[in-house]
Amino acid sequence: MHKRNRLYVTIGLIYGLVSGLLMIVQSVDPMLIPENVTHVHGHMMLLGFVLMTIDGVGLHVLPRFGGYPLRSERIATIQFWLANAGRTHITWRRNL
């Protein structure tokens, strides 16, 4: 597996862990975290965990199903950084 694809899955798992921890902390003490943290949780789970994991697995599996390599490893790496920056922006800037 390409290092970048592992990074996709790892970052996706980190998004899922942080999102889950946010909801655990809010359920223990609701006054500790602002009320709109449920929106942050939703965005982190759907955009962070789910999409990063799908992207990582997809970039690993789909070229093998087709029997050809990716056309550009560089574009896939750029897409990783742009997608991660955009998801972070959407999660934090729009909800807090």
Short mmCIF file of N, CA and C in Angstrom, two decimals, residues 5-20 40-58 80 83-84 87-88 91:
data_model
loop_
_atom_site.label_atom_id
_atom_site.label_comp_id
_atom_site.label_asym_id
_atom_site.label_seq_id
_atom_site.Cartn_x
_atom_site.Cartn_y
_atom_site.Cartn_z
N ASN A 5 -1.76 6.48 0.81
CA ASN A 5 -3.03 5.82 1.08
C ASN A 5 -3.15 5.43 2.54
N ARG A 6 -2.04 5.00 3.14
CA ARG A 6 -2.04 4.71 4.57
C ARG A 6 -2.29 5.99 5.36
N LEU A 7 -1.74 7.09 4.89
CA LEU A 7 -1.94 8.37 5.55
C LEU A 7 -3.42 8.78 5.50
N TYR A 8 -4.07 8.55 4.36
CA TYR A 8 -5.51 8.81 4.26
C TYR A 8 -6.28 8.06 5.34
N VAL A 9 -6.03 6.77 5.45
CA VAL A 9 -6.76 5.95 6.41
C VAL A 9 -6.41 6.35 7.85
N THR A 10 -5.13 6.64 8.11
CA THR A 10 -4.71 7.04 9.45
C THR A 10 -5.36 8.36 9.85
N ILE A 11 -5.34 9.34 8.98
CA ILE A 11 -5.96 10.63 9.28
C ILE A 11 -7.47 10.45 9.46
N GLY A 12 -8.07 9.59 8.65
CA GLY A 12 -9.50 9.30 8.81
C GLY A 12 -9.80 8.72 10.18
N LEU A 13 -8.96 7.81 10.64
CA LEU A 13 -9.15 7.23 11.97
C LEU A 13 -8.96 8.28 13.07
N ILE A 14 -8.03 9.20 12.86
CA ILE A 14 -7.83 10.28 13.84
C ILE A 14 -9.06 11.18 13.89
N TYR A 15 -9.62 11.51 12.71
CA TYR A 15 -10.87 12.28 12.68
C TYR A 15 -11.96 11.56 13.46
N GLY A 16 -12.10 10.26 13.25
CA GLY A 16 -13.12 9.49 13.95
C GLY A 16 -12.89 9.46 15.45
N LEU A 17 -11.63 9.31 15.87
CA LEU A 17 -11.31 9.27 17.29
C LEU A 17 -11.61 10.61 17.96
N VAL A 18 -11.17 11.70 17.35
CA VAL A 18 -11.41 13.03 17.92
C VAL A 18 -12.90 13.33 17.98
N SER A 19 -13.61 12.97 16.93
CA SER A 19 -15.06 13.20 16.89
C SER A 19 -15.77 12.41 17.98
N GLY A 20 -15.39 11.16 18.15
CA GLY A 20 -15.98 10.36 19.20
C GLY A 20 -15.67 10.89 20.59
N VAL A 40 -20.05 19.94 14.68
CA VAL A 40 -18.63 19.61 14.47
C VAL A 40 -18.47 18.10 14.43
N HIS A 41 -19.14 17.41 15.34
CA HIS A 41 -19.07 15.95 15.38
C HIS A 41 -19.56 15.35 14.06
N GLY A 42 -20.68 15.85 13.57
CA GLY A 42 -21.22 15.33 12.32
C GLY A 42 -20.30 15.56 11.14
N HIS A 43 -19.75 16.76 11.04
CA HIS A 43 -18.84 17.05 9.94
C HIS A 43 -17.55 16.23 10.06
N MET A 44 -17.04 16.09 11.26
CA MET A 44 -15.81 15.32 11.43
C MET A 44 -16.03 13.84 11.10
N MET A 45 -17.17 13.31 11.48
CA MET A 45 -17.43 11.90 11.18
C MET A 45 -17.67 11.68 9.69
N LEU A 46 -18.56 12.49 9.10
CA LEU A 46 -18.90 12.26 7.70
C LEU A 46 -17.81 12.72 6.74
N LEU A 47 -17.34 13.94 6.93
CA LEU A 47 -16.34 14.46 6.00
C LEU A 47 -14.93 13.98 6.34
N GLY A 48 -14.65 13.82 7.61
CA GLY A 48 -13.32 13.40 8.00
C GLY A 48 -13.14 11.90 7.96
N PHE A 49 -13.80 11.22 8.86
CA PHE A 49 -13.62 9.78 8.99
C PHE A 49 -14.06 9.01 7.75
N VAL A 50 -15.30 9.22 7.34
CA VAL A 50 -15.85 8.42 6.25
C VAL A 50 -15.17 8.73 4.92
N LEU A 51 -15.09 10.00 4.55
CA LEU A 51 -14.53 10.32 3.24
C LEU A 51 -13.02 10.08 3.15
N MET A 52 -12.29 10.37 4.21
CA MET A 52 -10.85 10.11 4.16
C MET A 52 -10.58 8.61 4.04
N THR A 53 -11.35 7.80 4.75
CA THR A 53 -11.17 6.36 4.66
C THR A 53 -11.56 5.84 3.28
N ILE A 54 -12.67 6.33 2.74
CA ILE A 54 -13.08 5.92 1.40
C ILE A 54 -12.05 6.34 0.36
N ASP A 55 -11.53 7.56 0.48
CA ASP A 55 -10.51 8.02 -0.47
C ASP A 55 -9.26 7.15 -0.40
N GLY A 56 -8.80 6.85 0.81
CA GLY A 56 -7.59 6.05 0.96
C GLY A 56 -7.74 4.64 0.42
N VAL A 57 -8.84 4.00 0.75
CA VAL A 57 -9.08 2.64 0.26
C VAL A 57 -9.32 2.67 -1.24
N GLY A 58 -10.05 3.66 -1.71
CA GLY A 58 -10.32 3.78 -3.14
C GLY A 58 -9.07 3.98 -3.97
N PHE A 80 -4.91 14.93 -1.53
CA PHE A 80 -4.92 14.61 -0.10
C PHE A 80 -4.81 15.88 0.73
N ALA A 83 -7.91 18.27 0.18
CA ALA A 83 -9.12 17.72 0.80
C ALA A 83 -9.04 17.83 2.32
N ASN A 84 -7.89 17.56 2.87
CA ASN A 84 -7.73 17.64 4.32
C ASN A 84 -7.87 19.08 4.81
N ARG A 87 -11.63 20.06 4.48
CA ARG A 87 -12.47 19.41 5.49
C ARG A 87 -12.25 20.02 6.86
N THR A 88 -11.03 20.35 7.17
CA THR A 88 -10.75 21.01 8.44
C THR A 88 -11.41 22.38 8.48
N THR A 91 -15.20 21.98 8.89
CA THR A 91 -15.56 21.47 10.21
C THR A 91 -15.47 22.57 11.27
#
